Coordinates of C-alpha atoms in Angstrom, one line a residue:
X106 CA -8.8 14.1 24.8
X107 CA -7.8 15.7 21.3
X108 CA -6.1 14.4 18.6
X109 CA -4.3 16.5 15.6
X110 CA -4.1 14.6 12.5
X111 CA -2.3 15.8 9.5
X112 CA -4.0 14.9 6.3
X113 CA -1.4 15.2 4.0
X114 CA 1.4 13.2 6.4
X115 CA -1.6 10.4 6.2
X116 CA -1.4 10.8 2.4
X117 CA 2.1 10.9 2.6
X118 CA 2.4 7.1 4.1
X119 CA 0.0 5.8 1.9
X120 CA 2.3 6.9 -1.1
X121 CA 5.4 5.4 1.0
X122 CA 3.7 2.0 1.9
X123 CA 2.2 2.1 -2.2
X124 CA 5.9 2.2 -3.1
X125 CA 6.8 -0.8 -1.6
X126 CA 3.8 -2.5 -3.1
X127 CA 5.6 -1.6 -6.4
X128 CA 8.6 -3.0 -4.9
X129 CA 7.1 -5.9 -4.4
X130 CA 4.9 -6.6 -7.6
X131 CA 8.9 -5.5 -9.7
X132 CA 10.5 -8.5 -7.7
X133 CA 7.4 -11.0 -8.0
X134 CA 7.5 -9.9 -12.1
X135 CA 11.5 -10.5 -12.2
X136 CA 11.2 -14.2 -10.5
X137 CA 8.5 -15.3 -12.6
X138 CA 11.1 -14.6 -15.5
X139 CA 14.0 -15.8 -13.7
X140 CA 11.9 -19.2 -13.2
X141 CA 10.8 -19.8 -16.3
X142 CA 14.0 -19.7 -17.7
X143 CA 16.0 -22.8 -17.8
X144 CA 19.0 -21.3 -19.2
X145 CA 19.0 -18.4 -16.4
X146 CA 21.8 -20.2 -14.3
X147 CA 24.1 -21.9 -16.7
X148 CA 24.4 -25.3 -18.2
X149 CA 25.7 -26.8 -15.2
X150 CA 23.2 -25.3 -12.9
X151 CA 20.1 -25.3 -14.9
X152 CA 18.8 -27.8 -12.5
X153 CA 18.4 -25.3 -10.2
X154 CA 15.5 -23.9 -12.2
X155 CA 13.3 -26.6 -11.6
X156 CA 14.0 -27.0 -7.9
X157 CA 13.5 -23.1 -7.4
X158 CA 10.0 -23.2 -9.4
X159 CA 7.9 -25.0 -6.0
X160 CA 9.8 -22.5 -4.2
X161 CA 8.2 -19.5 -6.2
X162 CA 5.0 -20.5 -6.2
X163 CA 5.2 -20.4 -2.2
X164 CA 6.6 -17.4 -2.7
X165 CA 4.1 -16.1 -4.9
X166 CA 1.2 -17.2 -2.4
X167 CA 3.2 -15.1 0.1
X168 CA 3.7 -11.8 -2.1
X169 CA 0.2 -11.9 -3.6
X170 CA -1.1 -11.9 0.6
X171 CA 1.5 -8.7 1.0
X172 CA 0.2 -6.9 -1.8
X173 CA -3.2 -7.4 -0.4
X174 CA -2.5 -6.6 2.6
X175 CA -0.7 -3.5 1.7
X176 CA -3.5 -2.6 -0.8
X177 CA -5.9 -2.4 2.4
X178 CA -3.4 0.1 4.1
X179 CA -2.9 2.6 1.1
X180 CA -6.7 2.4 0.6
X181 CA -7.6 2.8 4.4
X182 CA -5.1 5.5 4.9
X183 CA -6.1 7.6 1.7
X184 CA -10.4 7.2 2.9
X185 CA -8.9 8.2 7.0
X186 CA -7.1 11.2 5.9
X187 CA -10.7 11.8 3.1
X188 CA -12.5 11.3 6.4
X189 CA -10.6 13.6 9.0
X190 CA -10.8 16.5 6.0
X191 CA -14.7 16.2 6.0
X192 CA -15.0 15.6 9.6
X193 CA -12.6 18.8 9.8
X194 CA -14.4 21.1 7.3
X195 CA -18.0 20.1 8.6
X196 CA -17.2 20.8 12.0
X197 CA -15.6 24.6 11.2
X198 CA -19.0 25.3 9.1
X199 CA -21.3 24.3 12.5
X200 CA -18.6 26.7 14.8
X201 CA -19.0 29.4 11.7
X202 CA -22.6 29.0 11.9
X203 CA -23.2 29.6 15.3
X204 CA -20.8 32.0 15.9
X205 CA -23.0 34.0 13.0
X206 CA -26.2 33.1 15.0
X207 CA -25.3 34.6 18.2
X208 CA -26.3 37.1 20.3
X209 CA -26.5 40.4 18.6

């Protein structure tokens, strides 16, 4: 069994999945704002403020797992694809060498 692995498609997702770690660090930075903001809804909703804040800090738990989570991808898919292109150029130097070594 063979497997062809491009290095730079693996490179390619880990920039894709670090993008929506951006994603989610801009919307986790934009509800701690929104939440500490009594005045963000109105005077007649400004209640909501305080009954949204327990909800954030859920939330927050939540994101900060996703970002970890997605941290381990990006850095597991960058040291694969570092991996596959030292497994790759090793492997060409050994058939290189031998093929130099052979019969004459």
């Amino acid at each position: 069994m063979t497997f062809q692995v491009d290095v730079e498609q693996l490179r390619a997702h880990a920039a894709n999945v670090a993008e929506i770690q951006a994603r989610f660090a801009a919307v986790k930075a934009a509800s701690a704002h929104i939440t500490q903001d009594g005045q963000a809804y109105g005077v007649l909703c400004e209640w909501i403020s305080g009954v949204l804040e327990g909800r954030h800090a859920e939330q927050d738990e939540l994101i900060a797992y996703q970002e970890e989570t997605l941290d381990i991808v990006v850095t597991t898919l960058l040291v694969g694809s570092d991996d596959y292109e030292t497994v790759d150029a090793d492997n060409a130097s050994l058939v290189r060498a031998a093929g130099e070594g052979g019969p004459s």
